[in-house]
Tab-separated table of C-alpha atoms in Angstrom:
chain	number	residue	atom	x	y	z
A	1	MET	CA	-4.083	-27.191	-26.532
A	2	LYS	CA	-3.362	-23.941	-28.329
A	3	LEU	CA	-0.017	-22.373	-27.444
A	4	LYS	CA	-0.120	-18.750	-26.363
A	5	ILE	CA	3.457	-17.996	-27.323
A	6	GLY	CA	2.320	-15.111	-29.533
A	7	GLU	CA	0.686	-13.372	-26.584
A	8	LYS	CA	3.845	-13.917	-24.540
A	9	ILE	CA	6.076	-12.489	-27.293
A	10	LYS	CA	3.850	-9.412	-27.579
A	11	PHE	CA	3.824	-8.935	-23.806
A	12	LEU	CA	7.614	-9.267	-23.440
A	13	ARG	CA	8.306	-7.151	-26.515
A	14	LYS	CA	6.228	-4.260	-25.162
A	15	ALA	CA	7.710	-4.687	-21.692
A	16	GLY	CA	11.147	-4.339	-23.234
A	17	ASN	CA	10.092	-1.282	-25.276
A	18	ILE	CA	10.923	-3.123	-28.506
A	19	THR	CA	9.005	-2.485	-31.731
A	20	GLN	CA	7.921	-5.267	-34.086
A	21	GLU	CA	10.381	-3.887	-36.647
A	22	GLU	CA	13.264	-3.984	-34.155
A	23	LEU	CA	12.454	-7.555	-33.079
A	24	ALA	CA	12.214	-8.675	-36.698
A	25	GLU	CA	15.621	-7.138	-37.402
A	26	MET	CA	17.190	-8.865	-34.368
A	27	LEU	CA	15.884	-12.259	-35.538
A	28	GLY	CA	16.433	-11.780	-39.268
A	29	VAL	CA	12.788	-12.283	-40.129
A	30	SER	CA	10.129	-10.044	-41.665
A	31	CYS	CA	8.003	-7.662	-39.642
A	32	GLN	CA	4.953	-9.494	-41.008
A	33	SER	CA	6.202	-12.721	-39.384
A	34	VAL	CA	6.379	-11.076	-35.961
A	35	SER	CA	2.889	-9.643	-36.496
A	36	ARG	CA	1.502	-13.089	-37.400
A	37	TRP	CA	3.099	-14.658	-34.299
A	38	GLU	CA	1.490	-12.076	-32.032
A	39	LEU	CA	-1.882	-12.501	-33.730
A	40	GLY	CA	-1.650	-16.255	-33.209
A	41	THR	CA	-1.825	-16.964	-36.937
A	42	CYS	CA	1.370	-19.020	-36.799
A	43	TYR	CA	4.256	-19.856	-34.469
A	44	PRO	CA	7.952	-18.933	-34.726
A	45	ASP	CA	10.317	-21.676	-35.926
A	46	MET	CA	11.745	-23.822	-33.144
A	47	GLU	CA	15.310	-22.663	-33.851
A	48	LEU	CA	14.272	-19.081	-33.105
A	49	LEU	CA	13.031	-19.851	-29.576
A	50	PRO	CA	16.482	-19.700	-27.883
A	51	GLU	CA	17.150	-16.335	-29.564
A	52	LEU	CA	13.768	-15.002	-28.452
A	53	ALA	CA	14.427	-16.203	-24.907
A	54	GLU	CA	17.809	-14.464	-24.887
A	55	ILE	CA	16.380	-11.182	-26.225
A	56	PHE	CA	13.673	-11.170	-23.547
A	57	HIS	CA	15.986	-12.389	-20.717
A	58	SER	CA	13.622	-15.302	-20.334
A	59	SER	CA	13.694	-19.049	-20.996
A	60	VAL	CA	12.258	-21.210	-23.750
A	61	ASP	CA	10.036	-22.961	-21.209
A	62	SER	CA	8.704	-19.618	-20.019
A	63	LEU	CA	7.976	-18.544	-23.600
A	64	LEU	CA	5.992	-21.735	-24.069
A	65	GLY	CA	4.117	-21.176	-20.812
A	66	ILE	CA	5.563	-24.265	-19.137
A	67	ASP	CA	6.899	-22.414	-16.106
A	68	ASP	CA	3.809	-20.341	-15.322
A	69	SER	CA	2.777	-22.337	-12.262
A	70	ALA	CA	6.338	-22.530	-10.965
A	71	GLU	CA	6.739	-18.776	-11.404
A	72	LYS	CA	3.497	-18.069	-9.566
A	73	ALA	CA	4.626	-20.212	-6.629
A	74	ARG	CA	8.023	-18.493	-6.483
A	75	VAL	CA	6.484	-15.030	-6.762
A	76	ALA	CA	4.094	-15.891	-3.904
A	77	GLN	CA	7.114	-16.765	-1.754
A	78	TYR	CA	8.744	-13.425	-2.546
A	79	LEU	CA	5.501	-11.576	-1.732
A	80	GLU	CA	5.174	-13.350	1.615
A	81	ARG	CA	8.747	-12.432	2.581
A	82	PHE	CA	8.167	-8.871	1.402
A	83	GLN	CA	4.953	-8.502	3.450
A	84	GLU	CA	6.600	-9.841	6.599
A	85	ALA	CA	9.403	-7.282	6.215
A	86	VAL	CA	7.115	-4.310	5.516
A	87	ASN	CA	4.949	-5.302	8.481
A	88	LYS	CA	8.036	-4.883	10.712
A	89	GLY	CA	9.176	-1.633	9.100
A	90	GLU	CA	12.299	-3.317	7.703
A	91	THR	CA	12.514	-1.210	4.560
A	92	GLU	CA	15.978	-2.302	3.459
A	93	THR	CA	14.867	-5.934	3.644
A	94	CYS	CA	11.828	-5.071	1.511
A	95	ILE	CA	14.076	-3.559	-1.144
A	96	ALA	CA	16.431	-6.537	-1.055
A	97	VAL	CA	13.608	-9.090	-1.375
A	98	ALA	CA	11.984	-7.167	-4.236
A	99	ARG	CA	15.301	-6.841	-6.072
A	100	GLU	CA	15.946	-10.554	-5.639
A	101	GLY	CA	12.538	-11.363	-7.106
A	102	VAL	CA	12.939	-8.950	-10.028
A	103	ALA	CA	16.376	-10.400	-10.795
A	104	GLU	CA	14.762	-13.836	-11.153
A	105	TYR	CA	11.623	-12.600	-12.950
A	106	PRO	CA	12.531	-9.284	-14.616
A	107	ASN	CA	9.170	-8.966	-16.371
A	108	ASN	CA	6.910	-9.754	-13.420
A	109	TYR	CA	4.954	-6.557	-12.807
A	110	THR	CA	3.768	-7.582	-9.358
A	111	LEU	CA	7.381	-7.721	-8.200
A	112	LEU	CA	8.332	-4.566	-10.102
A	113	ASN	CA	5.464	-2.754	-8.366
A	114	LYS	CA	6.629	-4.000	-4.964
A	115	LEU	CA	10.152	-2.780	-5.717
A	116	MET	CA	8.778	0.648	-6.658
A	117	TYR	CA	6.771	0.726	-3.413
A	118	ALA	CA	9.749	-0.281	-1.255
A	119	LEU	CA	12.002	2.367	-2.814
A	120	PHE	CA	9.261	4.962	-2.300
A	121	VAL	CA	8.725	4.039	1.368
A	122	SER	CA	12.474	4.218	2.047
A	123	GLY	CA	12.098	8.004	1.694
A	124	ASP	CA	9.302	8.251	4.277
A	125	ASP	CA	10.088	10.883	6.907
A	126	SER	CA	7.400	9.691	9.337
A	127	GLY	CA	9.214	6.498	10.383
A	128	ASN	CA	12.633	5.926	11.899
A	129	ILE	CA	14.601	5.449	8.665
A	130	SER	CA	17.865	7.263	9.349
A	131	GLY	CA	18.713	7.909	5.698
A	132	TRP	CA	15.215	8.746	4.444
A	133	GLN	CA	16.223	12.096	2.929
A	134	GLU	CA	19.173	10.608	1.052
A	135	ASN	CA	16.942	7.763	-0.128
A	136	LYS	CA	14.433	10.209	-1.631
A	137	GLU	CA	17.162	11.644	-3.831
A	138	LYS	CA	18.996	8.379	-4.475
A	139	TYR	CA	15.989	6.383	-5.635
A	140	ASP	CA	14.051	9.164	-7.378
A	141	SER	CA	15.038	8.310	-10.960
A	142	GLU	CA	14.544	4.562	-10.366
A	143	ILE	CA	11.071	5.099	-8.912
A	144	ILE	CA	10.138	7.272	-11.888
A	145	ALA	CA	11.501	4.710	-14.370
A	146	LEU	CA	9.625	1.850	-12.694
A	147	GLY	CA	6.392	3.826	-12.528
A	148	GLU	CA	6.568	4.820	-16.179
A	149	ARG	CA	7.373	1.268	-17.274
A	150	ILE	CA	4.544	-0.266	-15.259
A	151	GLY	CA	2.113	2.430	-16.353
A	152	LYS	CA	2.970	1.934	-20.008
A	153	TYR	CA	3.252	-1.837	-20.320
A	154	CYS	CA	1.650	-3.652	-17.360
A	155	PRO	CA	-1.419	-5.626	-18.554
A	156	ASP	CA	-2.932	-5.697	-15.045
A	157	GLN	CA	-5.067	-2.565	-14.687
A	158	GLU	CA	-5.003	-2.500	-10.864
A	159	ILE	CA	-1.203	-2.695	-10.692
A	160	ARG	CA	-0.910	-0.134	-13.478
A	161	LEU	CA	-3.189	2.389	-11.750
A	162	GLU	CA	-1.546	1.845	-8.362
A	163	ALA	CA	1.892	2.480	-9.842
A	164	THR	CA	0.615	5.516	-11.756
A	165	ALA	CA	-0.788	7.087	-8.584
A	166	ARG	CA	2.501	6.441	-6.783
A	167	LEU	CA	4.420	7.907	-9.723
A	168	ALA	CA	2.381	11.102	-9.422
A	169	PHE	CA	2.975	11.199	-5.652
A	170	GLN	CA	6.734	10.816	-6.173
A	171	HIS	CA	6.810	13.794	-8.534
A	172	VAL	CA	4.875	15.909	-6.015
A	173	GLU	CA	7.118	14.797	-3.135
A	174	MET	CA	10.179	15.858	-5.134
A	175	GLY	CA	8.749	19.294	-5.859
A	176	ARG	CA	7.539	18.560	-9.386
A	177	ASN	CA	3.961	19.401	-8.500
A	178	SER	CA	2.702	20.267	-11.984
A	179	THR	CA	4.027	16.969	-13.375
A	180	GLY	CA	2.426	14.994	-10.546
A	181	ARG	CA	-0.876	16.841	-10.919
A	182	ALA	CA	-0.914	16.101	-14.665
A	183	ILE	CA	-0.430	12.383	-13.975
A	184	TYR	CA	-3.152	12.396	-11.319
A	185	GLU	CA	-5.485	13.913	-13.909
A	186	THR	CA	-5.070	10.791	-16.085
A	187	LEU	CA	-6.544	8.513	-13.393
A	188	PRO	CA	-10.208	7.494	-13.791
A	189	ARG	CA	-12.859	9.330	-11.789
A	190	LYS	CA	-14.406	7.582	-8.806
A	191	GLU	CA	-17.766	7.461	-10.592
A	192	LEU	CA	-16.286	5.176	-13.263
A	193	CYS	CA	-14.751	2.574	-10.948
A	194	ARG	CA	-15.748	-1.081	-11.074
A	195	GLU	CA	-17.365	-1.088	-7.636
A	196	ASN	CA	-19.917	1.555	-8.683
A	197	HIS	CA	-21.221	-0.564	-11.552
A	198	ILE	CA	-20.580	-4.277	-11.032
A	199	TRP	CA	-23.578	-4.813	-8.691
A	200	TRP	CA	-25.860	-5.409	-11.678
A	201	GLY	CA	-23.693	-8.238	-12.959
A	202	LEU	CA	-23.303	-10.119	-9.681
A	203	ALA	CA	-24.922	-13.448	-8.927
A	204	GLU	CA	-27.417	-13.440	-6.058
A	205	GLU	CA	-25.045	-15.224	-3.659
A	206	GLU	CA	-22.359	-12.597	-4.338
A	207	LYS	CA	-24.430	-9.543	-3.480
A	208	LEU	CA	-24.418	-9.649	0.329
A	209	PRO	CA	-20.637	-10.132	0.700
A	210	PHE	CA	-20.098	-7.478	-1.973
A	211	LEU	CA	-22.261	-4.943	-0.119
A	212	ARG	CA	-20.466	-5.514	3.166
A	213	GLN	CA	-17.078	-5.377	1.518
A	214	GLU	CA	-17.980	-2.047	-0.078
A	215	ILE	CA	-19.407	-0.652	3.160
A	216	ARG	CA	-16.123	-1.498	4.873
A	217	ALA	CA	-14.058	0.115	2.106
A	218	ASP	CA	-16.234	3.240	2.086
A	219	TYR	CA	-16.160	3.410	5.889
A	220	GLU	CA	-12.368	3.221	5.958
A	221	SER	CA	-12.113	5.894	3.275
A	222	LEU	CA	-14.595	8.194	5.062
A	223	ARG	CA	-12.877	7.615	8.411
A	224	SER	CA	-9.486	8.397	6.897
A	225	ASN	CA	-10.703	11.651	5.346
A	226	ILE	CA	-12.474	12.789	8.527
A	227	TRP	CA	-9.325	11.989	10.502
A	228	LEU	CA	-7.239	13.943	7.983
A	229	LEU	CA	-9.564	16.936	8.325
A	230	GLY	CA	-9.201	16.826	12.108
A	231	THR	CA	-5.402	16.749	12.048
A	232	SER	CA	-4.773	18.918	8.977
A	233	GLY	CA	-4.489	22.224	10.820
A	234	TYR	CA	-6.843	23.865	8.305
A	235	ILE	CA	-9.721	24.324	10.749
A	236	PRO	CA	-9.874	25.845	14.259
A	237	LYS	CA	-8.795	23.510	17.069
A	238	GLU	CA	-12.239	23.565	18.674
A	239	GLU	CA	-13.725	22.287	15.403
A	240	ALA	CA	-10.895	19.767	15.012
A	241	VAL	CA	-11.816	18.271	18.408
A	242	ARG	CA	-15.399	17.785	17.240
A	243	VAL	CA	-14.176	16.238	13.980
A	244	LEU	CA	-12.001	13.634	15.717
A	245	GLU	CA	-14.783	12.916	18.205
A	246	LYS	CA	-16.961	12.102	15.179
A	247	THR	CA	-14.226	9.758	13.932
A	248	ALA	CA	-14.433	7.825	17.184
A	249	ALA	CA	-18.246	7.922	17.121
A	250	LEU	CA	-18.294	6.654	13.531
A	251	GLU	CA	-16.096	3.736	14.577
A	252	GLU	CA	-18.570	2.809	17.302
A	253	LEU	CA	-21.539	3.161	14.940
A	254	VAL	CA	-20.172	1.083	12.068
A	255	CYS	CA	-18.401	-1.588	14.115
A	256	ASP	CA	-21.015	-1.849	16.899
A	257	GLY	CA	-18.163	-1.298	19.348
A	258	ASN	CA	-16.852	-4.801	18.600
A	259	ASN	CA	-13.631	-3.924	16.759
A	260	PRO	CA	-10.387	-4.619	18.678
A	261	ARG	CA	-8.913	-1.634	20.530
A	262	SER	CA	-5.307	-2.638	19.867
A	263	GLY	CA	-2.960	-1.556	17.143
A	264	TRP	CA	-1.621	1.581	15.470
A	265	GLY	CA	-4.974	3.067	14.477
A	266	ALA	CA	-6.572	2.750	17.915
A	267	ALA	CA	-3.512	4.205	19.661
A	268	ARG	CA	-2.954	7.029	17.173
A	269	LEU	CA	-6.578	8.210	17.085
A	270	ARG	CA	-6.694	8.471	20.872
A	271	CYS	CA	-3.322	10.199	20.991
A	272	ASP	CA	-4.437	12.727	18.360
A	273	LEU	CA	-7.607	13.386	20.377
A	274	ALA	CA	-5.534	13.831	23.551
A	275	LYS	CA	-3.296	16.334	21.720
A	276	LEU	CA	-6.291	18.435	20.681
A	277	TYR	CA	-7.776	18.276	24.180
A	278	ALA	CA	-4.418	19.489	25.541
A	279	GLU	CA	-4.389	22.377	23.073
A	280	THR	CA	-7.935	23.394	24.002
A	281	GLY	CA	-7.353	23.138	27.767
A	282	GLN	CA	-9.508	20.036	28.384
A	283	LYS	CA	-7.008	18.268	30.608
A	284	GLU	CA	-9.334	15.622	32.052
A	285	LEU	CA	-10.258	14.362	28.590
A	286	MET	CA	-6.615	14.592	27.512
A	287	TYR	CA	-5.567	12.175	30.268
A	288	LYS	CA	-8.511	9.869	29.553
A	289	TYR	CA	-7.487	9.409	25.929
A	290	LEU	CA	-3.782	9.213	26.700
A	291	ARG	CA	-4.451	6.273	29.014
A	292	GLU	CA	-6.541	4.585	26.322
A	293	ALA	CA	-3.777	5.211	23.763
A	294	VAL	CA	-1.186	3.602	26.032
A	295	GLN	CA	-3.425	0.592	26.605
A	296	ALA	CA	-4.034	0.138	22.860
A	297	ALA	CA	-0.329	0.472	22.041
A	298	LYS	CA	0.743	-2.048	24.676
A	299	GLU	CA	-1.967	-4.557	23.745
A	300	SER	CA	-0.841	-4.477	20.123
A	301	GLY	CA	2.303	-6.422	21.046
A	302	GLY	CA	0.273	-9.368	22.286
A	303	ARG	CA	-2.450	-9.342	19.641
A	304	PRO	CA	-2.959	-12.559	17.667
A	305	GLN	CA	-1.960	-12.768	14.010
A	306	ASN	CA	-5.655	-12.722	13.083
A	307	GLN	CA	-8.461	-10.947	14.909
A	308	ILE	CA	-12.136	-11.509	14.119
A	309	TYR	CA	-15.081	-9.284	14.965
A	310	SER	CA	-18.536	-8.674	13.511
A	311	SER	CA	-21.130	-5.952	13.118
A	312	VAL	CA	-24.489	-5.652	11.400
A	313	LEU	CA	-23.032	-3.417	8.662
A	314	LEU	CA	-19.725	-5.198	8.080
A	315	GLY	CA	-20.649	-8.794	8.820
A	316	THR	CA	-17.665	-10.866	9.961
A	317	VAL	CA	-14.324	-9.102	9.603
A	318	GLU	CA	-10.957	-10.812	9.909
A	319	GLU	CA	-7.955	-8.546	10.391
A	320	SER	CA	-4.437	-9.852	9.904
A	321	ALA	CA	-1.464	-8.280	11.672
A	322	LEU	CA	0.448	-8.660	8.417
A	323	GLU	CA	-1.934	-6.242	6.665
A	324	PHE	CA	-0.320	-3.378	8.554
A	325	GLU	CA	2.529	-1.643	6.712
A	326	THR	CA	4.966	0.754	8.323
A	327	SER	CA	8.306	2.462	7.793
A	328	ASP	CA	9.071	2.322	11.535
A	329	THR	CA	10.675	-0.675	13.215
A	330	ARG	CA	9.644	0.388	16.720
A	331	PRO	CA	6.737	-1.314	18.514
A	332	PHE	CA	3.677	0.893	19.009
A	333	TRP	CA	4.248	1.507	22.720
A	334	GLU	CA	7.786	2.747	22.013
A	335	LEU	CA	6.587	4.891	19.129
A	336	LEU	CA	3.930	6.405	21.395
A	337	ARG	CA	6.421	7.143	24.167
A	338	ASP	CA	9.345	8.459	22.114
A	339	LYS	CA	7.537	10.228	19.270
A	340	TRP	CA	3.855	10.959	19.739
A	341	LEU	CA	4.090	11.993	23.427
A	342	SER	CA	7.023	14.274	22.654
A	343	ASN	CA	4.646	16.633	20.832
A	344	ALA	CA	4.851	20.219	22.078
A	345	ALA	CA	1.118	20.174	22.870
A	346	PHE	CA	1.935	18.147	26.012
A	347	ASP	CA	4.768	20.395	27.232
A	348	ALA	CA	2.581	22.304	29.693
A	349	CYS	CA	1.715	19.118	31.595
A	350	ARG	CA	4.899	17.102	31.004
A	351	GLN	CA	6.048	17.398	34.647
A	352	GLU	CA	2.673	16.572	36.157
A	353	ARG	CA	2.344	13.362	38.154
A	354	GLU	CA	-0.374	11.929	35.845
A	355	PHE	CA	1.714	12.540	32.738
A	356	GLN	CA	4.826	11.015	34.305
A	357	GLU	CA	2.753	7.978	35.245
A	358	ILE	CA	1.587	7.627	31.622
A	359	LEU	CA	5.196	7.761	30.443
A	360	ARG	CA	6.123	5.026	32.923
A	361	ASN	CA	3.225	2.904	31.716
A	362	CYS	CA	4.588	3.248	28.195
A	363	GLY	CA	7.452	0.947	29.125
A	364	GLU	CA	7.891	-2.443	27.474
A	365	PRO	CA	4.957	-4.774	28.267
A	366	GLY	CA	5.850	-7.344	30.876
């Protein structure tokens, strides 16, 4: 079996921002020797392996590829703990888990990307993170450093592009709009993405699941953009009502009405519709959608870990509760009651019997 130590040395050297000349000087060898190792022409002497491991904060076994399977198993454990925490809105736990993983595997870009994400989310003002504003300032330079490192050295294109997009977002969030825009401009156009071209290379048995997977992804993207248009405030409220009604209609069309009506998305869409109906004086429809929002929010607490539904366009879809990520530790019914229903759009009817009844129904599910 051919050792891939040269590839590992090249990977770790670039991750550490070390040139071939600098590594050669550290080891007391020629630059040509380092080049030959990385090309796979020859291997470094055995006595140099401990020094290489020390330079790269690694181990000899890891350099030789012996620990790859063990590392993958450990990283999977970190990712599972991280996902459980982010699903509950426990941002500080996410940061702690990611830091623990990076301390053990400092050159694992999956964990570095998760750390960047957790630090970024800790500055989210839409959740209930008490120190979100301080976090934005405190973690800014670390987020930038992680994003630049991943973007420059990560061999995994998906992780690299994800981190690059988040890096741009961070710059924009911190008021450095021109810097963020310039980074966004480096991302590939939608027309060049894998999904637009890979169809022709798929085996016959792969084509149906691929089509349905892409329909689902495109549906979710379209739904998100329509929803954003309806809530953006850039169009008249009467038009915004029609836009969000189309969001609900699109859901029925694509999912055949079979998708579960529990969870954040179901509750929030109906609450946003109710808000627009309140603002346009359509009180009967406002109450209709508020009741549906309450029902969806309360049912989310008792939903199973995995929900399955099917439609002619999507085929069979399995949704996991752990796929949901939030910066808010409150359950949906509490979020609905204490945040969404406090919107000024409902002030005119806040003392009405129907509205008070809805607030009472927003109590903790029995």
